Protein backbone atom coordinates (compact mmCIF):
# COMPACT_ATOMS: atom_id res chain seq x y z
CA UNK A 1 0.00 0.00 0.00
CA UNK A 2 1.43 3.41 -0.89
CA UNK A 3 2.03 5.81 1.91
CA UNK A 4 1.85 9.59 1.94
CA UNK A 5 3.32 12.03 4.41
CA UNK A 6 1.83 15.45 5.01
CA UNK A 7 5.06 17.22 5.80
CA UNK A 8 6.09 20.24 7.80
CA UNK A 9 2.73 21.59 8.91
CA UNK A 10 1.13 22.44 12.24
CA UNK A 11 -1.41 19.77 13.10
CA UNK A 12 -4.40 21.54 14.59
CA UNK A 13 -7.16 19.57 16.27
CA UNK A 14 -10.03 20.68 18.47
CA UNK A 15 -7.78 20.64 21.52
CA UNK A 16 -4.25 21.54 20.49
CA UNK A 17 -1.86 22.59 17.75
CA UNK A 18 1.67 21.25 17.33
CA UNK A 19 4.32 20.78 14.64
CA UNK A 20 4.09 17.26 13.24
CA UNK A 21 3.99 15.17 10.09
CA UNK A 22 1.04 12.91 9.32
CA UNK A 23 1.62 9.52 7.71
CA UNK A 24 -1.27 8.10 5.70
CA UNK A 25 -1.47 4.47 4.65
CA UNK A 26 -4.28 3.75 2.20
CA UNK A 27 -7.40 5.47 3.50
CA UNK A 28 -6.42 6.03 7.10
CA UNK A 29 -4.02 7.91 9.34
CA UNK A 30 -1.19 5.60 10.35
CA UNK A 31 1.06 7.81 12.45
CA UNK A 32 1.53 11.37 13.66
CA UNK A 33 5.04 12.42 14.58
CA UNK A 34 8.33 14.01 13.61
CA UNK A 35 10.36 13.34 10.45
CA UNK A 36 8.06 10.67 9.06
CA UNK A 37 8.94 8.94 5.79
CA UNK A 38 6.63 7.74 3.01
CA UNK A 39 6.33 7.07 -0.72
CA UNK A 40 4.88 10.53 -1.48
CA UNK A 41 5.03 13.89 0.25
CA UNK A 42 2.44 16.63 0.57
CA UNK A 43 3.83 20.02 1.47
CA UNK A 44 2.23 21.58 4.54
CA UNK A 45 5.00 24.08 5.34
CA UNK A 46 3.46 27.27 6.75
CA UNK A 47 0.00 25.69 6.91
CA UNK A 48 -2.31 24.04 9.42
CA UNK A 49 -3.18 20.38 9.02
CA UNK A 50 -6.79 20.06 10.13
CA UNK A 51 -9.50 17.40 10.04
CA UNK A 52 -11.61 17.85 6.90
CA UNK A 53 -14.63 20.05 7.37
CA UNK A 54 -17.97 18.32 7.96
CA UNK A 55 -21.04 20.28 6.94
CA UNK A 56 -23.91 18.90 9.01
CA UNK A 57 -26.68 20.51 6.95
CA UNK A 58 -27.19 20.52 3.17
CA UNK A 59 -30.02 20.10 0.67
CA UNK A 60 -28.59 18.81 -2.60
CA UNK A 61 -31.04 18.22 -5.47
CA UNK A 62 -33.88 18.55 -2.97
CA UNK A 63 -37.39 18.90 -4.41
CA UNK A 64 -38.76 21.93 -2.53
CA UNK A 65 -41.33 24.70 -3.05
CA UNK A 66 -42.27 23.60 -6.55
CA UNK A 67 -38.73 23.23 -7.84
CA UNK A 68 -35.53 21.29 -7.16
CA UNK A 69 -32.35 22.65 -5.57
CA UNK A 70 -29.87 23.28 -8.38
CA UNK A 71 -26.76 22.01 -6.58
CA UNK A 72 -26.22 18.37 -7.48
CA UNK A 73 -24.47 15.74 -5.41
CA UNK A 74 -21.53 16.05 -7.78
CA UNK A 75 -21.26 19.83 -7.83
CA UNK A 76 -22.04 20.07 -4.11
CA UNK A 77 -19.44 17.58 -2.90
CA UNK A 78 -16.94 19.05 -5.38
CA UNK A 79 -17.51 22.64 -4.25
CA UNK A 80 -17.26 21.42 -0.66
CA UNK A 81 -13.90 19.75 -1.34
CA UNK A 82 -12.52 22.91 -2.97
CA UNK A 83 -13.38 24.76 0.24
CA UNK A 84 -11.94 22.17 2.65
CA UNK A 85 -15.11 20.24 3.47
CA UNK A 86 -14.69 16.47 3.09
CA UNK A 87 -18.05 15.28 4.31
CA UNK A 88 -21.57 16.64 4.31
CA UNK A 89 -24.77 15.39 5.83
CA UNK A 90 -27.74 15.88 3.54
CA UNK A 91 -31.42 15.94 4.39
CA UNK A 92 -33.48 13.14 2.80
CA UNK A 93 -37.18 13.64 2.27
CA UNK A 94 -39.64 10.74 2.42
CA UNK A 95 -40.41 9.08 -0.92
CA UNK A 96 -43.47 10.11 -2.93
CA UNK A 97 -45.43 7.33 -1.20
CA UNK A 98 -44.51 8.83 2.19
CA UNK A 99 -42.07 6.02 2.98
CA UNK A 100 -38.88 7.14 4.68
CA UNK A 101 -37.12 3.94 3.67
CA UNK A 102 -37.93 4.68 0.04
CA UNK A 103 -36.73 8.24 0.63
CA UNK A 104 -33.33 6.93 1.75
CA UNK A 105 -33.18 4.55 -1.25
CA UNK A 106 -33.98 7.45 -3.56
CA UNK A 107 -31.19 9.54 -2.00
CA UNK A 108 -28.74 6.67 -2.49
CA UNK A 109 -29.85 6.31 -6.13
CA UNK A 110 -29.23 10.02 -6.75
CA UNK A 111 -26.06 10.46 -4.74
CA UNK A 112 -24.00 7.28 -5.23
CA UNK A 113 -22.79 7.86 -8.82
CA UNK A 114 -22.11 11.53 -8.20
CA UNK A 115 -20.44 12.11 -4.86
CA UNK A 116 -16.78 13.16 -4.88
CA UNK A 117 -16.37 12.73 -1.12
CA UNK A 118 -18.25 11.07 1.73
CA UNK A 119 -21.76 11.89 2.82
CA UNK A 120 -24.31 10.97 5.45
CA UNK A 121 -28.03 11.58 5.71
CA UNK A 122 -30.61 12.93 8.10
CA UNK A 123 -34.27 12.10 7.44
CA UNK A 124 -37.21 14.51 7.56
CA UNK A 125 -40.27 13.44 9.52
CA UNK A 126 -43.10 15.42 7.93
CA UNK A 127 -46.11 13.63 9.39
CA UNK A 128 -46.91 10.76 11.71
CA UNK A 129 -48.41 7.28 11.27
CA UNK A 130 -47.75 3.59 12.07
CA UNK A 131 -45.64 3.18 8.99
CA UNK A 132 -43.27 6.00 9.88
CA UNK A 133 -43.04 4.65 13.43
CA UNK A 134 -41.95 1.25 12.04
CA UNK A 135 -39.71 2.64 9.32
CA UNK A 136 -37.71 4.86 11.67
CA UNK A 137 -36.16 1.66 13.04
CA UNK A 138 -35.19 0.56 9.54
CA UNK A 139 -33.78 4.02 8.83
CA UNK A 140 -31.52 3.77 11.89
CA UNK A 141 -30.42 0.29 10.75
CA UNK A 142 -29.61 1.87 7.37
CA UNK A 143 -27.28 4.33 9.12
CA UNK A 144 -29.58 7.34 9.38
CA UNK A 145 -29.73 8.18 13.08
CA UNK A 146 -31.16 11.72 13.05
CA UNK A 147 -34.63 12.98 12.15
CA UNK A 148 -35.57 16.55 11.33
CA UNK A 149 -38.95 17.99 12.23
CA UNK A 150 -40.18 21.12 10.48
CA UNK A 151 -42.16 23.41 12.81
CA UNK A 152 -42.60 25.75 9.82
CA UNK A 153 -43.71 25.45 6.17
CA UNK A 154 -47.39 25.13 7.09
CA UNK A 155 -49.36 23.07 4.60
CA UNK A 156 -46.21 21.41 3.31
CA UNK A 157 -43.57 19.92 5.60
CA UNK A 158 -44.86 21.23 8.96
CA UNK A 159 -45.51 18.78 11.77
CA UNK A 160 -47.82 19.26 14.77
CA UNK A 161 -46.70 19.11 18.41
CA UNK A 162 -48.36 15.77 19.18
CA UNK A 163 -46.70 14.22 16.12
CA UNK A 164 -43.38 15.71 17.11
CA UNK A 165 -43.70 14.31 20.63
CA UNK A 166 -44.50 10.85 19.27
CA UNK A 167 -41.53 11.01 16.94
CA UNK A 168 -39.19 12.24 19.70
CA UNK A 169 -40.29 9.32 21.88
CA UNK A 170 -39.52 6.99 19.02
CA UNK A 171 -36.09 8.62 18.65
CA UNK A 172 -35.47 7.92 22.32
CA UNK A 173 -36.36 4.23 21.88
CA UNK A 174 -34.09 3.92 18.86
CA UNK A 175 -31.12 5.95 20.11
CA UNK A 176 -31.67 8.52 17.37
CA UNK A 177 -31.21 12.28 17.51
CA UNK A 178 -34.26 14.48 16.87
CA UNK A 179 -33.66 17.78 15.07
CA UNK A 180 -35.98 20.73 14.57
CA UNK A 181 -36.45 23.62 12.23
CA UNK A 182 -37.68 26.01 14.92
CA UNK A 183 -40.15 28.60 13.67
CA UNK A 184 -43.82 28.90 14.59
CA UNK A 185 -45.31 27.99 11.22
CA UNK A 186 -48.88 28.92 12.11
CA UNK A 187 -47.92 32.48 13.00
CA UNK A 188 -45.55 32.79 10.06
CA UNK A 189 -48.47 31.94 7.75
CA UNK A 190 -50.67 34.58 9.42
CA UNK A 191 -47.96 37.24 9.13
CA UNK A 192 -47.23 36.31 5.52
CA UNK A 193 -50.86 36.87 4.64
CA UNK A 194 -50.98 40.15 6.56
CA UNK A 195 -47.99 41.58 4.66
CA UNK A 196 -49.25 40.35 1.31
CA UNK A 197 -52.61 42.04 2.03
CA UNK A 198 -50.76 45.26 2.86
CA UNK A 199 -49.07 45.11 -0.54
CA UNK A 200 -45.63 44.07 0.74
CA UNK A 201 -44.99 41.39 -1.86
CA UNK A 202 -41.17 41.61 -2.18
CA UNK A 203 -38.41 39.74 -0.33
CA UNK A 204 -38.55 42.17 2.60
CA UNK A 205 -41.97 40.66 3.37
CA UNK A 206 -40.18 37.35 3.92
CA UNK A 207 -38.03 38.91 6.64
CA UNK A 208 -40.93 40.79 8.24
CA UNK A 209 -43.07 37.67 8.45
CA UNK A 210 -40.44 35.58 10.23
CA UNK A 211 -39.43 37.62 13.31
CA UNK A 212 -36.97 36.15 15.81
CA UNK A 213 -39.70 35.85 18.45
CA UNK A 214 -41.31 33.11 16.37
CA UNK A 215 -38.03 31.23 16.20
CA UNK A 216 -37.49 31.61 19.95
CA UNK A 217 -41.00 30.37 20.73
CA UNK A 218 -40.56 27.29 18.58
CA UNK A 219 -37.12 26.56 20.02
CA UNK A 220 -38.54 26.70 23.54
CA UNK A 221 -41.46 24.49 22.53
CA UNK A 222 -39.22 21.91 20.89
CA UNK A 223 -36.95 21.88 23.95
CA UNK A 224 -39.96 21.32 26.22
CA UNK A 225 -41.16 18.46 24.03
CA UNK A 226 -37.67 16.91 23.93
CA UNK A 227 -37.43 17.21 27.70
CA UNK A 228 -40.80 15.51 28.09
CA UNK A 229 -39.70 12.70 25.78
CA UNK A 230 -36.29 12.48 27.46
CA UNK A 231 -34.19 12.93 24.32
CA UNK A 232 -31.39 15.25 23.31
CA UNK A 233 -32.30 17.82 20.67
CA UNK A 234 -30.41 19.43 17.80
CA UNK A 235 -31.75 22.79 16.64
CA UNK A 236 -30.77 23.49 13.04
CA UNK A 237 -30.06 26.93 11.55
CA UNK A 238 -30.14 28.94 14.78
CA UNK A 239 -30.29 32.59 13.69
CA UNK A 240 -31.20 34.66 16.72
CA UNK A 241 -30.69 35.45 20.38
CA UNK A 242 -34.17 34.15 21.32
CA UNK A 243 -33.41 30.63 20.10
CA UNK A 244 -29.86 30.80 21.45
CA UNK A 245 -31.20 31.87 24.85
CA UNK A 246 -33.54 28.86 24.92
CA UNK A 247 -30.60 26.57 24.13
CA UNK A 248 -28.39 28.16 26.81
CA UNK A 249 -31.09 27.79 29.42
CA UNK A 250 -31.76 24.15 28.55
CA UNK A 251 -28.06 23.29 28.63
CA UNK A 252 -27.68 24.96 31.99
CA UNK A 253 -30.41 22.64 33.29
CA UNK A 254 -28.43 19.65 32.08
CA UNK A 255 -30.23 18.95 28.83
CA UNK A 256 -28.29 17.92 25.77
CA UNK A 257 -29.50 20.59 23.39
CA UNK A 258 -27.26 21.47 20.45
CA UNK A 259 -27.42 24.65 18.39
CA UNK A 260 -26.23 25.10 14.82
CA UNK A 261 -25.69 28.66 13.59
CA UNK A 262 -24.99 29.06 9.88
CA UNK A 263 -22.00 30.82 8.38
CA UNK A 264 -24.52 33.09 6.60
CA UNK A 265 -26.16 34.12 9.89
CA UNK A 266 -22.79 34.94 11.45
CA UNK A 267 -21.69 37.22 8.63
CA UNK A 268 -24.66 38.49 6.59
CA UNK A 269 -27.44 40.60 8.03
CA UNK A 270 -30.99 41.68 7.30
CA UNK A 271 -29.87 44.76 5.34
CA UNK A 272 -29.46 42.30 2.44
CA UNK A 273 -33.27 42.34 2.10
CA UNK A 274 -33.94 46.08 2.22
CA UNK A 275 -33.28 48.73 -0.41
CA UNK A 276 -31.64 46.16 -2.64
CA UNK A 277 -32.61 45.10 -6.12
CA UNK A 278 -35.14 42.29 -6.20
CA UNK A 279 -32.74 39.58 -7.41
CA UNK A 280 -30.15 40.46 -4.76
CA UNK A 281 -32.68 40.22 -1.95
CA UNK A 282 -34.48 37.14 -3.29
CA UNK A 283 -31.24 35.22 -3.66
CA UNK A 284 -30.81 35.61 0.09
CA UNK A 285 -34.33 34.55 1.03
CA UNK A 286 -34.06 31.63 3.37
CA UNK A 287 -35.74 30.48 6.56
CA UNK A 288 -35.07 31.71 9.13
CA UNK A 289 -34.00 34.96 7.43
CA UNK A 290 -30.79 36.88 8.08
CA UNK A 291 -31.03 38.95 11.30
CA UNK A 292 -29.44 42.14 12.61
CA UNK A 293 -25.98 42.67 14.14
CA UNK A 294 -27.18 42.09 17.72
CA UNK A 295 -28.26 38.59 16.80
CA UNK A 296 -24.95 38.01 15.05
CA UNK A 297 -23.11 39.03 18.23
CA UNK A 298 -25.18 36.53 20.18
CA UNK A 299 -24.27 33.72 17.78
CA UNK A 300 -20.57 34.54 17.94
CA UNK A 301 -20.78 34.61 21.73
CA UNK A 302 -22.43 31.19 21.63
CA UNK A 303 -19.58 29.74 19.61
CA UNK A 304 -17.05 31.30 21.95
CA UNK A 305 -18.72 30.07 25.12
CA UNK A 306 -19.75 26.66 23.80
CA UNK A 307 -23.51 27.16 24.04
CA UNK A 308 -23.56 26.78 20.24
CA UNK A 309 -21.42 23.94 18.97
CA UNK A 310 -21.21 23.79 15.18
CA UNK A 311 -21.30 26.01 12.11
CA UNK A 312 -23.24 24.73 9.09
CA UNK A 313 -24.42 26.13 5.76
CA UNK A 314 -27.94 24.74 5.17
CA UNK A 315 -26.74 24.87 1.56
CA UNK A 316 -29.98 24.92 -0.48
CA UNK A 317 -29.04 26.49 -3.79
CA UNK A 318 -31.65 27.88 -6.17
CA UNK A 319 -30.62 29.82 -9.27
CA UNK A 320 -31.89 33.33 -9.96
CA UNK A 321 -34.47 32.06 -12.45
CA UNK A 322 -35.85 29.70 -9.80
CA UNK A 323 -36.01 32.53 -7.25
CA UNK A 324 -37.95 34.64 -9.77
CA UNK A 325 -40.95 32.31 -9.45
CA UNK A 326 -41.77 34.51 -6.45
CA UNK A 327 -41.60 37.83 -8.36
CA UNK A 328 -45.09 38.86 -7.23
CA UNK A 329 -45.33 36.92 -3.98
CA UNK A 330 -42.43 36.44 -1.57
CA UNK A 331 -44.11 33.30 -0.24
CA UNK A 332 -43.25 31.49 -3.48
CA UNK A 333 -39.52 32.37 -3.58
CA UNK A 334 -37.73 29.06 -3.01
CA UNK A 335 -36.10 29.27 0.41
CA UNK A 336 -32.38 28.66 0.64
CA UNK A 337 -28.88 30.07 0.24
CA UNK A 338 -25.36 28.82 -0.46
CA UNK A 339 -22.16 28.37 1.54
CA UNK A 340 -20.76 24.86 1.13
CA UNK A 341 -17.50 26.01 -0.43
CA UNK A 342 -17.21 29.21 1.58
CA UNK A 343 -17.96 28.02 5.13
CA UNK A 344 -14.40 27.39 6.29
CA UNK A 345 -12.77 30.38 4.58
CA UNK A 346 -15.40 32.84 5.80
CA UNK A 347 -15.38 31.45 9.36
CA UNK A 348 -11.59 31.63 9.43
CA UNK A 349 -11.53 35.19 8.10
CA UNK A 350 -14.37 36.52 10.24
CA UNK A 351 -13.74 34.31 13.26
CA UNK A 352 -10.06 33.41 13.63
CA UNK A 353 -8.50 36.43 11.92
CA UNK A 354 -10.62 38.76 14.06
CA UNK A 355 -9.61 36.98 17.27
CA UNK A 356 -13.12 35.76 18.06
CA UNK A 357 -12.16 32.08 17.74
CA UNK A 358 -8.96 30.16 18.22
CA UNK A 359 -7.85 27.83 15.42
CA UNK A 360 -8.82 24.93 17.70
CA UNK A 361 -12.31 26.34 18.20
CA UNK A 362 -12.55 26.73 14.44
CA UNK A 363 -11.73 23.03 14.01
CA UNK A 364 -14.24 22.07 16.69
CA UNK A 365 -17.08 24.06 15.10
CA UNK A 366 -16.41 23.01 11.51
CA UNK A 367 -15.55 19.35 12.06
CA UNK A 368 -14.91 17.70 15.42
CA UNK A 369 -18.07 18.75 17.23
CA UNK A 370 -20.14 17.78 14.21
CA UNK A 371 -18.58 14.30 14.17
CA UNK A 372 -19.18 13.87 17.89
CA UNK A 373 -22.78 15.08 17.87
CA UNK A 374 -23.64 13.00 14.80
CA UNK A 375 -21.85 9.89 16.14
CA UNK A 376 -19.11 9.41 13.55
CA UNK A 377 -16.18 10.43 15.78
CA UNK A 378 -13.28 9.61 15.59
CA UNK A 379 -13.67 7.98 12.15
CA UNK A 380 -14.34 11.54 10.99
CA UNK A 381 -13.49 14.86 12.64
CA UNK A 382 -10.18 13.75 14.15
CA UNK A 383 -6.48 13.55 13.39
CA UNK A 384 -5.61 10.40 15.29
CA UNK A 385 -4.14 7.07 14.29
CA UNK A 386 -6.81 4.90 12.68
CA UNK A 387 -9.11 7.76 11.66
CA UNK A 388 -10.12 8.25 8.03
CA UNK A 389 -7.51 10.42 6.32
CA UNK A 390 -10.00 13.22 5.61
CA UNK A 391 -7.50 16.02 6.05
CA UNK A 392 -7.11 19.58 4.85
CA UNK A 393 -3.85 21.45 4.50
CA UNK A 394 -5.27 24.80 5.48
CA UNK A 395 -3.21 27.72 4.22
CA UNK A 396 -3.69 30.98 6.16
CA UNK A 397 -1.89 32.86 3.40
CA UNK A 398 -4.02 32.06 0.37
CA UNK A 399 -6.47 34.90 -0.10
CA UNK A 400 -9.19 35.34 -2.68
CA UNK A 401 -12.30 37.37 -3.39
CA UNK A 402 -15.40 35.20 -3.42
CA UNK A 403 -17.22 35.40 -6.74
CA UNK A 404 -19.47 33.21 -8.89
CA UNK A 405 -16.69 33.43 -11.47
CA UNK A 406 -14.27 31.46 -9.28
CA UNK A 407 -16.57 29.27 -7.20
CA UNK A 408 -17.29 25.60 -8.00
CA UNK A 409 -21.01 25.60 -7.29
CA UNK A 410 -23.48 25.51 -10.21
CA UNK A 411 -25.15 28.58 -8.74
CA UNK A 412 -25.22 31.74 -10.91
CA UNK A 413 -24.54 33.99 -7.89
CA UNK A 414 -22.95 33.71 -4.47
CA UNK A 415 -24.37 35.26 -1.30
CA UNK A 416 -20.77 35.90 -0.17
CA UNK A 417 -19.82 37.62 -3.42
CA UNK A 418 -17.19 40.31 -2.73
CA UNK A 419 -16.00 38.80 0.58
CA UNK A 420 -12.20 38.86 0.80
CA UNK A 421 -11.16 35.64 2.50
CA UNK A 422 -7.65 35.24 3.84
CA UNK A 423 -7.29 31.46 4.06
CA UNK A 424 -8.09 28.53 1.81
CA UNK A 425 -7.52 24.82 1.32
CA UNK A 426 -4.08 24.18 -0.19
CA UNK A 427 -4.87 20.45 -0.36
CA UNK A 428 -8.00 18.51 0.48
CA UNK A 429 -7.68 14.78 1.12
CA UNK A 430 -10.61 12.40 1.27
CA UNK A 431 -9.72 8.99 2.74
CA UNK A 432 -6.12 9.51 1.69
CA UNK A 433 -6.78 10.72 -1.87
CA UNK A 434 -5.81 14.28 -2.76
CA UNK A 435 -9.08 15.47 -4.31
CA UNK A 436 -8.25 19.19 -4.42
CA UNK A 437 -4.96 21.05 -4.79
CA UNK A 438 -4.96 24.85 -4.97
CA UNK A 439 -3.89 26.14 -8.39
CA UNK A 440 -3.38 22.64 -9.84
CA UNK A 441 -6.47 22.35 -12.04
CA UNK A 442 -7.98 19.54 -9.95
CA UNK A 443 -11.11 17.94 -11.37
CA UNK A 444 -14.11 16.39 -9.63
CA UNK A 445 -14.07 12.59 -9.28
CA UNK A 446 -17.74 11.66 -9.11
CA UNK A 447 -18.58 8.27 -7.62
CA UNK A 448 -15.49 7.96 -5.39
CA UNK A 449 -17.36 9.22 -2.33
CA UNK A 450 -19.12 6.83 0.05
CA UNK A 451 -22.15 6.87 2.24
CA UNK A 452 -21.10 6.85 5.90
CA UNK A 453 -23.61 5.02 8.10
CA UNK A 454 -24.06 6.63 11.49
CA UNK A 455 -24.96 4.15 14.23
CA UNK A 456 -27.59 4.62 16.93
CA UNK A 457 -26.44 6.39 20.08
CA UNK A 458 -25.91 4.39 23.26
CA UNK A 459 -28.91 4.49 25.57
CA UNK A 460 -27.10 6.64 28.15
CA UNK A 461 -27.14 9.41 25.60
CA UNK A 462 -30.92 9.54 25.66
CA UNK A 463 -31.65 8.94 29.36
CA UNK A 464 -31.82 12.58 30.24
CA UNK A 465 -35.36 13.61 31.05
CA UNK A 466 -35.64 15.84 34.08
CA UNK A 467 -39.38 15.79 33.61
CA UNK A 468 -41.06 12.80 35.25
CA UNK A 469 -44.69 13.95 34.87
CA UNK A 470 -45.29 11.75 31.86
CA UNK A 471 -43.83 8.66 33.47
CA UNK A 472 -45.15 8.81 37.02
CA UNK A 473 -48.43 9.81 38.76
CA UNK A 474 -48.78 13.57 38.93
CA UNK A 475 -47.99 15.15 42.30
CA UNK A 476 -48.67 18.75 43.19
CA UNK A 477 -45.31 20.16 44.18
CA UNK A 478 -43.83 23.54 44.71
CA UNK A 479 -41.99 24.38 41.57
CA UNK A 480 -38.27 23.73 41.56
CA UNK A 481 -37.40 27.43 41.85
CA UNK A 482 -39.36 27.62 45.12
CA UNK A 483 -41.54 30.38 43.82
CA UNK A 484 -44.59 30.55 46.12
CA UNK A 485 -47.89 29.56 44.51
CA UNK A 486 -49.85 32.51 43.18
CA UNK A 487 -46.89 34.50 41.94
O1 LIG B 1 -34.49 28.30 3.76
C1 LIG B 1 -34.05 27.19 4.03
N1 LIG B 1 -33.51 26.99 5.19
N2 LIG B 1 -34.14 26.21 3.09
C2 LIG B 1 -33.80 24.86 3.23
C3 LIG B 1 -34.84 24.08 3.95
C4 LIG B 1 -34.74 24.25 5.43
O2 LIG B 1 -35.66 24.75 6.06
O3 LIG B 1 -33.72 23.88 6.02
ZN1 LIG C 1 -50.41 23.98 14.46
ZN1 LIG D 1 -35.06 24.20 8.01
ZN1 LIG E 1 -32.06 23.13 5.85
Coordinates of C-alpha atoms in Angstrom, one line a residue, residues 62-64 91-100 123-129 132 136 147-160 163-164 167 179 181:
X62 CA -33.9 18.6 -3.0
X63 CA -37.4 18.9 -4.4
X64 CA -38.8 21.9 -2.5
X91 CA -31.4 15.9 4.4
X92 CA -33.5 13.1 2.8
X93 CA -37.2 13.6 2.3
X94 CA -39.6 10.7 2.4
X95 CA -40.4 9.1 -0.9
X96 CA -43.5 10.1 -2.9
X97 CA -45.4 7.3 -1.2
X98 CA -44.5 8.8 2.2
X99 CA -42.1 6.0 3.0
X100 CA -38.9 7.1 4.7
X123 CA -34.3 12.1 7.4
X124 CA -37.2 14.5 7.6
X125 CA -40.3 13.4 9.5
X126 CA -43.1 15.4 7.9
X127 CA -46.1 13.6 9.4
X128 CA -46.9 10.8 11.7
X129 CA -48.4 7.3 11.3
X132 CA -43.3 6.0 9.9
X136 CA -37.7 4.9 11.7
X147 CA -34.6 13.0 12.1
X148 CA -35.6 16.6 11.3
X149 CA -39.0 18.0 12.2
X150 CA -40.2 21.1 10.5
X151 CA -42.2 23.4 12.8
X152 CA -42.6 25.8 9.8
X153 CA -43.7 25.4 6.2
X154 CA -47.4 25.1 7.1
X155 CA -49.4 23.1 4.6
X156 CA -46.2 21.4 3.3
X157 CA -43.6 19.9 5.6
X158 CA -44.9 21.2 9.0
X159 CA -45.5 18.8 11.8
X160 CA -47.8 19.3 14.8
X163 CA -46.7 14.2 16.1
X164 CA -43.4 15.7 17.1
X167 CA -41.5 11.0 16.9
X179 CA -33.7 17.8 15.1
X181 CA -36.4 23.6 12.2

